[in-house]
Coordinates of C-alpha atoms and ligand atoms in Angstrom, one line a residue:
M14 CA 21.2 68.5 37.3
K15 CA 22.0 65.7 39.5
S16 CA 25.4 64.0 40.2
Q17 CA 25.9 60.4 40.3
D18 CA 26.4 60.2 43.7
D19 CA 23.1 61.9 44.7
T20 CA 21.1 59.7 46.5
A21 CA 18.2 60.1 44.4
S22 CA 15.4 57.7 45.5
K23 CA 13.2 56.1 43.0
K24 CA 10.5 55.4 45.9
S25 CA 9.9 59.0 46.3
N26 CA 8.8 60.8 43.2
F27 CA 5.4 62.4 42.6
I28 CA 4.2 59.5 40.4
N29 CA 4.3 57.0 43.2
D30 CA 2.7 59.8 45.7
L31 CA -0.2 59.6 43.1
I32 CA -0.5 55.8 43.2
K33 CA 0.0 55.4 46.8
A34 CA -3.0 58.0 47.1
D35 CA -5.0 56.1 44.7
L36 CA -4.3 52.8 46.1
E37 CA -5.4 54.2 49.7
S38 CA -8.6 55.6 48.3
G39 CA -9.6 52.5 46.4
R40 CA -10.0 54.6 43.2
F41 CA -9.1 51.7 41.1
D42 CA -9.9 48.9 43.3
S43 CA -6.4 48.4 44.1
R44 CA -5.3 47.9 40.6
V45 CA -2.3 49.4 38.9
Q46 CA -1.8 49.2 35.3
T47 CA 0.6 51.2 32.8
R48 CA 1.6 50.9 29.1
F49 CA 4.1 52.2 27.0
P50 CA 2.4 53.3 23.8
P51 CA 5.0 54.1 20.8
E52 CA 3.9 54.7 17.2
P53 CA 6.0 52.2 15.1
N54 CA 7.1 54.9 12.8
G55 CA 10.6 54.6 13.8
Y56 CA 13.1 52.6 16.3
L57 CA 13.1 53.3 20.1
H58 CA 15.7 56.0 21.3
V59 CA 17.1 56.3 25.1
G60 CA 14.0 59.1 25.6
H61 CA 11.7 55.9 25.0
A62 CA 14.0 53.8 27.5
K63 CA 12.8 56.3 30.1
A64 CA 9.3 56.0 29.4
I65 CA 9.5 52.5 29.4
C66 CA 11.5 52.1 32.9
V67 CA 9.0 54.4 34.5
N68 CA 6.0 52.7 33.2
F69 CA 7.7 49.0 33.8
N70 CA 9.1 49.9 37.1
I71 CA 5.8 51.2 38.5
S72 CA 4.0 48.0 37.4
R73 CA 6.6 45.8 39.3
E74 CA 6.7 47.8 42.4
Y75 CA 2.9 47.7 42.8
S76 CA 2.5 44.3 41.4
G77 CA 0.6 45.8 38.6
V78 CA 0.2 45.1 34.8
F79 CA 2.6 46.6 32.1
N80 CA 1.7 46.5 28.4
L81 CA 3.6 47.3 25.1
R82 CA 0.7 49.0 23.1
Y83 CA 1.5 49.9 19.5
D84 CA 0.0 53.1 18.5
D85 CA -0.6 52.1 15.2
T86 CA -3.2 54.7 13.8
N87 CA -1.1 56.0 10.8
P88 CA -0.5 53.4 8.0
V89 CA 1.5 56.1 6.0
T90 CA 4.5 56.0 8.2
E91 CA 4.3 52.8 10.1
N92 CA 5.5 49.2 9.3
T93 CA 6.3 45.8 10.7
E94 CA 9.9 46.5 10.5
F95 CA 9.5 49.2 13.5
V96 CA 7.2 47.0 15.1
D97 CA 9.6 44.0 15.2
G98 CA 12.3 46.4 16.1
I99 CA 10.6 48.0 19.0
F100 CA 9.7 44.8 20.5
E101 CA 13.3 43.5 20.2
D102 CA 14.8 46.8 21.6
L103 CA 12.2 46.6 24.5
E104 CA 12.9 43.1 25.6
W105 CA 16.6 43.7 25.2
L106 CA 16.3 47.0 27.3
L107 CA 14.5 45.1 30.2
G108 CA 16.6 42.1 30.2
E109 CA 13.6 39.6 30.1
T110 CA 10.9 38.6 27.9
L111 CA 7.5 40.2 28.2
Q112 CA 4.9 38.5 30.2
R113 CA 2.1 39.7 28.0
E114 CA 1.4 39.9 24.2
P115 CA 1.9 43.2 22.9
L116 CA -1.6 45.1 22.2
H117 CA -2.2 47.5 19.3
T118 CA -4.7 50.5 19.1
S119 CA -5.8 49.0 15.6
T120 CA -7.5 46.2 17.5
Y121 CA -9.8 48.7 18.9
F122 CA -10.8 50.3 15.6
D123 CA -14.3 48.9 15.7
Q124 CA -15.1 50.0 19.2
L125 CA -13.6 53.6 18.2
Y126 CA -15.8 53.7 15.3
I127 CA -19.0 53.0 17.5
W128 CA -18.1 55.5 20.0
A129 CA -17.7 58.2 17.2
E130 CA -21.1 57.4 15.9
K131 CA -22.3 57.9 19.5
L132 CA -20.7 61.3 19.6
I133 CA -22.4 62.1 16.4
Q134 CA -25.8 61.0 17.8
D135 CA -25.3 63.0 20.7
G136 CA -24.5 66.1 18.6
K137 CA -20.9 66.1 20.0
A138 CA -19.3 65.6 16.7
Y139 CA -19.5 66.7 12.9
V140 CA -18.2 65.9 9.5
D141 CA -16.2 68.9 8.2
S142 CA -15.8 69.1 4.3
Q143 CA -13.2 71.7 4.2
D144 CA -9.6 71.0 3.4
G145 CA -6.6 70.9 6.1
D146 CA -5.2 74.0 5.5
T147 CA -8.6 76.2 6.0
I148 CA -9.2 74.0 9.2
S149 CA -5.8 74.9 10.6
E150 CA -6.2 78.5 9.7
Q151 CA -9.5 78.7 11.5
R152 CA -7.9 77.5 14.6
G153 CA -7.0 80.9 15.6
G154 CA -4.1 81.4 17.8
F155 CA -3.2 82.2 21.4
Q156 CA -5.6 85.0 22.6
K157 CA -7.2 85.0 19.1
P158 CA -10.3 82.7 18.9
G159 CA -10.9 80.4 16.3
T160 CA -13.6 80.8 13.4
N161 CA -16.7 78.2 13.3
S162 CA -16.5 75.9 10.3
P163 CA -19.6 76.4 7.6
Y164 CA -20.3 72.7 8.4
R165 CA -20.5 72.9 12.2
E166 CA -24.3 72.9 12.3
R167 CA -24.7 69.9 10.1
G168 CA -27.5 67.8 11.7
V169 CA -27.1 64.5 13.2
E170 CA -28.6 62.4 10.4
E171 CA -26.4 64.3 7.8
N172 CA -23.3 63.9 10.0
L173 CA -24.0 60.2 10.2
N174 CA -24.7 59.7 6.6
L175 CA -21.6 61.6 5.7
F176 CA -19.3 59.6 8.3
R177 CA -20.7 56.3 6.9
E178 CA -19.7 57.4 3.5
M179 CA -16.3 58.3 4.6
R180 CA -15.6 54.9 6.3
S181 CA -16.9 53.2 3.0
G182 CA -14.4 54.8 0.8
K183 CA -16.9 57.4 -0.9
F184 CA -14.4 60.4 -0.4
S185 CA -10.8 60.7 -1.3
D186 CA -7.9 61.5 1.3
G187 CA -8.3 64.7 2.8
E188 CA -11.8 65.7 1.3
C189 CA -13.5 65.8 5.0
V190 CA -12.6 64.8 8.4
L191 CA -14.7 64.0 11.6
R192 CA -14.4 66.7 14.2
A193 CA -15.2 66.9 17.9
K194 CA -17.7 69.7 18.5
I195 CA -16.4 71.4 21.6
S196 CA -15.6 75.2 20.8
M197 CA -13.7 77.3 18.6
D198 CA -12.8 79.9 21.1
H199 CA -11.5 77.6 23.9
D200 CA -8.5 78.8 25.8
N201 CA -6.9 75.4 25.1
M202 CA -6.0 75.1 21.6
N203 CA -6.5 71.3 21.5
M204 CA -10.1 71.8 22.4
R205 CA -10.9 73.8 19.4
D206 CA -13.1 71.1 17.6
P207 CA -10.0 68.7 17.4
I208 CA -10.1 66.2 14.6
M209 CA -11.1 62.5 15.3
Y210 CA -10.6 61.0 12.1
R211 CA -8.9 61.5 8.5
I212 CA -9.4 59.6 5.4
R213 CA -6.2 57.7 4.1
H214 CA -6.7 55.0 1.6
E215 CA -3.6 53.2 2.7
N216 CA -2.9 49.7 3.5
H217 CA -2.3 49.1 7.2
Y218 CA 0.1 46.2 8.3
R219 CA -2.6 44.6 10.7
T220 CA -5.9 45.7 9.3
G221 CA -5.1 45.7 5.6
D222 CA -7.9 47.4 3.5
D223 CA -10.4 47.2 6.1
W224 CA -10.4 51.0 6.7
C225 CA -9.8 54.0 5.1
I226 CA -10.4 56.2 7.9
Y227 CA -7.9 56.3 10.9
P228 CA -8.3 58.0 14.3
T229 CA -6.2 60.6 15.4
Y230 CA -3.8 60.3 18.6
D231 CA -6.1 62.3 20.6
W232 CA -9.2 60.3 19.6
A233 CA -7.5 56.9 19.9
H234 CA -5.4 57.2 23.0
G235 CA -7.5 57.9 26.0
Q236 CA -10.1 55.3 24.8
S237 CA -7.5 52.8 24.0
D238 CA -6.4 53.3 27.8
A239 CA -9.7 53.0 29.1
I240 CA -10.5 49.7 27.1
E241 CA -7.4 48.2 28.3
K242 CA -8.2 49.0 31.8
V243 CA -5.1 51.1 32.3
T244 CA -5.2 53.1 35.4
H245 CA -2.3 55.4 35.1
S246 CA -1.6 56.7 31.7
L247 CA 1.7 58.4 31.8
C248 CA 3.2 60.4 29.1
S249 CA 6.0 63.1 28.6
L250 CA 5.4 66.7 29.2
E251 CA 4.1 67.6 25.7
F252 CA 0.9 65.9 26.1
D253 CA 0.1 68.6 29.1
S254 CA -2.1 70.6 27.1
H255 CA -4.0 67.5 25.6
R256 CA -5.1 66.1 29.0
E257 CA -8.3 68.1 28.9
L258 CA -9.2 66.6 25.7
Y259 CA -8.5 63.3 27.2
D260 CA -10.8 64.0 29.7
W261 CA -13.3 65.6 27.6
F262 CA -13.6 62.3 25.5
L263 CA -13.8 59.9 28.6
D264 CA -17.0 62.4 29.7
Q265 CA -18.8 62.1 26.5
L266 CA -18.4 58.3 26.7
E267 CA -19.3 58.2 30.4
I268 CA -16.5 56.3 31.4
T269 CA -16.2 56.9 35.1
G270 CA -15.0 55.4 38.4
A271 CA -12.6 52.5 38.4
D272 CA -12.9 52.3 34.5
R273 CA -11.6 55.7 34.0
P274 CA -7.9 56.5 33.4
Y275 CA -6.2 59.4 34.0
Q276 CA -3.2 61.2 32.5
T277 CA -0.1 62.4 34.2
E278 CA 2.9 64.0 32.4
F279 CA 6.7 63.6 33.4
A280 CA 9.6 65.3 31.9
R281 CA 11.1 64.4 28.6
L282 CA 14.6 63.0 28.8
N283 CA 16.9 65.1 26.9
F284 CA 21.0 64.9 26.6
T285 CA 23.7 67.5 25.6
H286 CA 25.1 66.7 22.1
T287 CA 22.0 64.7 21.1
V288 CA 18.8 64.7 19.2
L289 CA 15.8 62.8 20.4
S290 CA 13.3 63.5 17.8
K291 CA 12.3 60.8 15.6
R292 CA 12.0 63.1 12.8
L293 CA 15.5 64.2 13.1
L294 CA 16.8 60.8 13.6
K295 CA 14.8 59.6 10.5
H296 CA 16.3 62.3 8.9
L297 CA 20.0 61.2 9.7
V298 CA 19.4 57.6 8.4
E299 CA 17.6 58.7 5.3
Q300 CA 20.2 61.2 4.4
K301 CA 22.7 58.7 5.1
V302 CA 24.5 60.8 7.6
V303 CA 24.9 57.6 9.7
D304 CA 24.9 54.1 8.6
G305 CA 21.4 53.2 9.9
W306 CA 19.1 53.2 13.0
D307 CA 21.7 51.1 14.6
D308 CA 24.8 53.2 14.0
P309 CA 26.7 53.3 17.2
R310 CA 26.4 57.0 17.2
M311 CA 22.7 57.1 17.2
P312 CA 20.9 57.8 20.6
T313 CA 18.7 54.5 19.7
L314 CA 18.6 51.6 21.7
R315 CA 19.7 49.4 18.8
G316 CA 22.6 51.9 18.4
F317 CA 23.6 51.8 22.2
R318 CA 23.5 47.9 21.8
K319 CA 25.9 47.8 18.8
R320 CA 28.3 50.3 20.4
G321 CA 28.2 47.7 23.5
Y322 CA 26.2 49.8 26.3
P323 CA 24.8 47.2 28.8
A324 CA 21.1 47.5 29.0
R325 CA 21.5 47.3 32.8
A326 CA 23.5 50.6 32.7
I327 CA 20.7 52.4 30.7
R328 CA 18.0 51.2 33.2
S329 CA 20.3 52.1 36.0
F330 CA 20.7 55.5 34.7
C331 CA 17.1 55.9 34.2
E332 CA 16.3 54.9 37.8
H333 CA 18.9 57.1 39.0
I334 CA 17.4 60.4 37.1
G335 CA 14.0 59.3 38.3
V336 CA 11.2 61.0 37.3
A337 CA 10.7 64.9 37.3
R338 CA 7.9 67.5 36.4
T339 CA 9.7 70.0 34.4
N340 CA 12.2 69.3 31.5
G341 CA 15.8 69.6 31.8
T342 CA 18.9 68.3 29.8
H343 CA 21.2 65.9 31.3
E344 CA 25.1 65.6 30.2
I345 CA 25.8 62.9 27.9
E346 CA 28.7 62.3 30.3
L347 CA 26.7 61.3 33.0
L348 CA 25.0 58.4 30.9
E349 CA 28.4 57.4 29.6
S350 CA 29.7 57.2 33.6
F351 CA 27.1 54.8 34.1
V352 CA 28.1 52.5 31.2
R353 CA 31.9 53.1 32.2
N354 CA 31.2 51.9 35.9
D355 CA 29.0 48.7 34.7
L356 CA 31.8 47.9 32.3
N357 CA 34.6 48.7 34.6
K358 CA 33.1 45.6 36.7
A359 CA 32.0 43.4 34.0
A360 CA 34.6 43.6 31.2
E361 CA 37.5 41.3 30.8
R362 CA 40.9 43.4 30.0
K363 CA 42.8 42.6 26.7
M364 CA 45.6 44.0 25.0
A365 CA 45.2 45.6 21.6
V366 CA 47.5 47.9 19.6
L367 CA 45.4 50.4 17.5
K368 CA 48.2 52.0 15.4
P369 CA 51.0 49.4 15.4
L370 CA 54.6 50.3 15.7
L371 CA 57.2 47.4 15.5
V372 CA 59.3 46.9 18.4
T373 CA 62.5 44.5 18.2
I374 CA 64.4 43.5 21.2
T375 CA 67.8 43.1 20.0
N376 CA 69.2 41.1 23.0
W377 CA 66.1 38.7 23.1
P378 CA 67.1 35.1 22.6
E379 CA 66.3 34.4 19.0
G380 CA 63.3 32.3 18.4
H381 CA 62.3 32.2 22.1
V382 CA 58.7 32.8 23.0
E383 CA 57.6 33.3 26.6
T384 CA 54.1 33.5 28.1
R385 CA 53.3 36.2 30.6
T386 CA 50.4 35.8 32.9
A387 CA 47.8 38.8 32.6
I388 CA 44.8 39.5 35.0
N389 CA 41.6 39.2 33.4
N390 CA 39.8 41.7 35.5
P391 CA 41.2 43.5 38.6
E392 CA 37.8 44.3 39.7
D393 CA 36.3 40.7 39.5
D394 CA 38.3 37.9 41.9
T395 CA 36.6 35.2 40.0
A396 CA 37.8 36.4 36.7
G397 CA 41.1 34.7 36.8
T398 CA 44.0 35.2 34.6
R399 CA 45.4 34.3 31.1
E400 CA 48.5 33.7 29.4
V401 CA 49.8 36.2 26.5
P402 CA 52.8 35.3 24.5
F403 CA 55.6 37.5 24.6
S404 CA 58.7 37.4 21.9
G405 CA 61.3 39.6 21.0
S406 CA 59.2 41.2 18.1
L407 CA 56.3 43.4 19.4
F408 CA 54.1 45.9 18.5
I409 CA 53.5 49.2 20.6
E410 CA 51.1 52.0 19.8
R411 CA 52.6 54.6 17.6
D412 CA 51.6 57.2 20.1
D413 CA 53.8 55.6 22.8
F414 CA 57.1 56.2 21.1
M415 CA 58.3 59.9 20.3
E416 CA 61.7 60.5 19.0
N417 CA 62.1 64.2 20.5
P418 CA 59.8 64.0 23.5
E419 CA 58.0 66.8 24.5
P420 CA 58.2 68.1 28.3
K421 CA 56.2 65.3 30.6
Y422 CA 56.3 62.8 27.7
Y423 CA 57.4 59.9 30.0
R424 CA 56.9 57.0 27.3
L425 CA 59.4 55.7 24.8
S426 CA 61.9 57.6 23.3
P427 CA 65.7 57.2 22.5
G428 CA 67.8 56.0 25.4
R429 CA 64.6 56.0 27.7
E430 CA 63.4 52.9 29.6
V431 CA 59.7 52.2 30.1
R432 CA 57.8 49.1 31.6
L433 CA 55.8 46.6 29.3
R434 CA 52.5 45.8 30.9
Y435 CA 53.1 42.3 32.6
G436 CA 56.4 42.3 30.8
Y437 CA 59.8 43.5 31.1
F438 CA 61.6 46.9 31.1
I439 CA 62.9 47.8 27.5
T440 CA 65.3 50.7 26.7
C441 CA 65.0 52.2 23.3
T442 CA 68.5 52.0 21.5
D443 CA 67.6 53.0 17.9
V444 CA 65.2 54.3 15.7
I445 CA 64.7 52.9 12.0
K446 CA 62.9 55.4 9.5
D447 CA 61.2 55.6 6.3
D448 CA 62.4 58.0 3.5
Q449 CA 59.7 60.4 5.0
E450 CA 61.6 60.1 8.3
N451 CA 58.7 58.5 9.9
P452 CA 59.7 55.7 12.3
I453 CA 59.0 52.2 11.1
E454 CA 60.7 50.2 13.7
I455 CA 62.2 50.9 17.2
L456 CA 65.1 48.8 18.4
C457 CA 65.3 48.2 22.0
T458 CA 67.2 46.1 25.0
Y459 CA 65.2 44.4 27.5
D460 CA 66.3 43.8 31.1
P461 CA 66.0 40.1 32.0
E462 CA 65.9 41.1 35.8
T463 CA 62.7 42.7 35.4
S464 CA 60.3 39.9 34.8
G465 CA 58.2 40.6 37.9
G466 CA 57.6 44.3 36.4
K467 CA 60.2 45.9 38.9
A468 CA 64.1 46.3 38.7
P469 CA 66.1 44.5 41.3
D470 CA 68.1 47.7 42.0
G471 CA 64.9 49.6 42.7
R472 CA 65.0 52.1 39.5
K473 CA 61.9 53.5 38.6
V474 CA 60.4 54.0 35.2
K475 CA 57.8 56.7 34.7
A476 CA 55.6 54.8 32.1
T477 CA 54.1 51.5 31.4
I478 CA 52.8 50.8 27.9
H479 CA 50.6 47.8 26.3
W480 CA 52.0 45.5 23.6
V481 CA 51.3 42.6 21.2
S482 CA 53.6 40.0 20.3
A483 CA 53.9 40.5 16.5
E484 CA 54.2 37.0 15.3
H485 CA 51.2 35.9 17.5
A486 CA 48.8 39.0 16.8
I487 CA 45.5 38.6 15.0
D488 CA 44.5 41.1 12.8
G489 CA 41.3 43.2 13.6
S490 CA 39.4 46.5 12.7
V491 CA 38.0 49.1 15.1
A492 CA 35.8 51.9 14.7
L493 CA 36.3 55.0 16.9
Y494 CA 33.4 57.5 17.5
E495 CA 33.2 61.0 18.4
R496 CA 30.0 62.7 19.2
L497 CA 27.5 63.0 16.3
F498 CA 26.8 66.7 17.4
T499 CA 29.6 69.1 18.0
S500 CA 27.5 71.7 20.0
E501 CA 26.2 70.8 23.3
H502 CA 22.9 71.9 22.2
P503 CA 22.1 71.1 18.5
G504 CA 20.7 73.8 16.6
E505 CA 21.0 76.3 19.3
E506 CA 22.8 78.7 17.1
T507 CA 20.9 78.4 13.5
G508 CA 17.7 76.7 15.0
E509 CA 18.7 73.7 12.7
A510 CA 20.3 70.9 14.6
L511 CA 21.4 69.4 11.6
D512 CA 23.9 72.0 11.3
D513 CA 25.8 70.8 13.9
V514 CA 26.5 67.4 12.8
N515 CA 29.9 66.2 13.1
L516 CA 30.6 64.6 9.7
D517 CA 34.1 63.3 10.9
S518 CA 32.6 61.4 14.0
K519 CA 33.6 58.0 13.0
T520 CA 37.0 57.0 12.2
L521 CA 37.6 53.2 10.7
L522 CA 41.0 51.6 11.8
E523 CA 42.3 48.6 10.0
G524 CA 45.2 46.5 10.7
V525 CA 44.7 46.7 14.2
K526 CA 46.9 44.0 16.4
L527 CA 45.3 42.0 19.0
E528 CA 46.3 39.5 21.5
P529 CA 45.6 36.0 20.6
S530 CA 43.0 35.2 23.2
I531 CA 40.7 37.4 21.4
S532 CA 39.9 34.8 18.9
D533 CA 38.0 32.9 21.6
L534 CA 35.9 35.8 22.4
P535 CA 32.3 35.4 21.6
L536 CA 30.6 37.8 19.4
G537 CA 28.6 40.6 21.5
S538 CA 31.5 40.7 24.0
V539 CA 32.3 43.9 25.5
V540 CA 36.0 44.1 26.6
Q541 CA 38.6 46.7 28.0
F542 CA 41.5 47.2 25.7
E543 CA 44.0 48.2 28.2
R544 CA 44.8 52.0 28.2
L545 CA 42.2 52.5 25.3
G546 CA 38.7 52.2 26.7
Y547 CA 35.9 49.5 26.1
F548 CA 35.4 47.9 22.6
H549 CA 32.4 45.8 21.6
L550 CA 32.9 42.9 19.3
D551 CA 30.1 42.3 16.8
A552 CA 29.4 40.8 13.4
T553 CA 30.2 44.3 11.3
G554 CA 33.3 42.4 10.0
P555 CA 35.7 39.7 10.9
T556 CA 37.0 40.5 14.3
F557 CA 35.7 43.9 14.4
F558 CA 35.2 46.2 17.4
H559 CA 33.3 49.4 18.3
R560 CA 34.6 51.6 20.8
T561 CA 32.1 51.8 23.4
V562 CA 33.5 54.6 25.8
G563 CA 36.7 55.6 26.9
L564 CA 38.3 55.1 30.2
R565 CA 38.6 58.8 31.4
D566 CA 35.6 59.6 33.8
E567 CA 34.6 63.1 32.2
W568 CA 31.4 63.0 34.5
A569 CA 33.5 63.2 37.5
N570 CA 35.4 66.1 35.9
I571 CA 32.3 68.0 35.3
V572 CA 31.2 67.5 39.0
K573 CA 34.5 68.7 40.2
R574 CA 34.4 71.8 38.0
R575 CA 30.9 72.5 39.1
K576 CA 31.9 72.2 42.8
S577 CA 34.7 74.7 42.4
S578 CA 32.9 77.1 40.6
Ligands
LIG612 P1 8.3 62.0 18.0 O1 9.5 62.4 18.3 O2 7.7 62.1 16.7 O3 7.3 63.2 19.0 P2 8.2 60.0 20.2 O4 9.5 60.0 20.2 O5 7.2 61.1 21.1 O6 7.9 60.9 18.5 P3 6.1 58.0 20.6 O7 6.3 56.8 19.5 O8 5.0 58.9 20.3 O9 7.4 58.8 20.0 O10 6.3 57.8 22.0 C1 6.0 56.9 22.8 C2 6.3 56.9 24.3 O11 7.6 57.5 24.5 C3 5.3 58.4 24.3 O12 4.3 57.9 25.6 C4 6.1 59.5 24.9 O13 5.8 60.3 25.8 C5 7.5 58.7 25.4 N1 8.7 59.5 24.9 C6 9.1 59.9 23.7 N2 10.3 60.6 23.7 C7 10.6 60.8 25.4 C8 11.7 61.4 25.9 N3 12.4 61.9 25.3 N4 11.5 61.2 27.2 C9 10.7 60.6 28.0 N5 9.6 60.1 27.2 C10 9.5 59.9 25.9
LIG613 MG1 5.1 61.6 20.3

């Protein structure tokens, strides 16, 4: 795995090498065209983000063309909610509007049908009237040849008639399929007379009831690439064994020269503590383990967006990891460090108290309110300052007080002096408790001489804590998140990723106290709450924040540990 300080150059990877060679040889008349072909049966996840960035960046780098193509060949699982969602998420990720209208495999249904008839006429395809289970049993296995279908030797005329009847709706779902006639003992299982068309009496969101037969991925994909004049068909490694079939179909259709795309595979993106299979993500949504596809714990682009991940950070991450030819798993902490580094520069600082405890300053002049000047972003000189009201009645974090402090606990405790961020030094003089002995109010004195954050006599304090003036605070809520999967590699032990779901991965805090300037924040802002992490304000509730990421750079710790071991 790479560390963030690796100088992985996006220029030097095997795909760029291929493209450069093609440009030099004039293979595609100097054209470069890529596409991102999602099936609209779910929302995009961070694995798709990698595929998008790879394809999009190539088109940019070589002044080529990039298209979004919906691979909409299965009306049973696809719908317009996903179509619209994919478009929105893709533009969000790229941070720009797409220059070209999205394309659809369904636009090519007519052409694909004509080509299928050509294959039948050439004796390269046949209608099989067996059921699906029988067909898959007959495929055989590794080092076990398949069995020919009893319908394999049907004549051209019969096949053509049957195929036309399939198309006209004479048969019901599953009664027959169109298969390519290649070989049932081919080493590559994908070449054992693969299915080209299935019957599905379903309404398609674009073609309505025009069709009751739908092309398979393998039959549709390469041909769609060719129709669109894609040059480099880039996909993830699991399609490796489909490449031979991709080429076989193009051979049969005599698509050659500059018109002929070719497929190249790159490694899938995987993360620790994460699943990136649409099937599993769908399951989490349907079983209500999460609050939807946009739940901030989900690795979906809309989950990340709701959590406050900047699209720019995801793009930088994808560029950093580059493309490889072998699958690997990246630590989720690496992605989080890109998010943190981005926000560190971009996010304004605010003060917020998540679990409030009241502090009364007993020697503060009755009714007096002061404003303190706070720095908006120490990483950004242009971000300026703001005024924060300070009074004799403040909230601090419950965790920042301990009645009987443990060793190395330097924050507030009886008799102890600490600094208030942008405020004064205060010393705890007394604790007021409820009947269960829980502290409910802390009495303190302040030292008016420490207004500048330092004591004139040079005495030191060991801790600085944040605060919000009680009478000026605005109320809000915060959702805190932990990893959705406790295990680094979900399902590693039981084989079932869902066994490792962390059902307690979300904590909702109400009655959070926020500094008043937060009421001016526009929805969508991500800010740093001092000492607590980065938080995203969204419309989930009135003044509702999702915790984006904590402040601690866990990735740096991983790198350090690795270097020392
Ligand atoms: P499923 O999980 O059902 O296999 P999928 O995530 O592959 O679905 P598609 O809509 O087929 O969904 O994917 C569109 C494109 O995204 C494909 O070209 C695929 O190669 C790419 N892709 C999907 N997942 C990843 C991933 N984890 N890393 C890189 N690319 C991916
Ligand atoms: Mg897929």
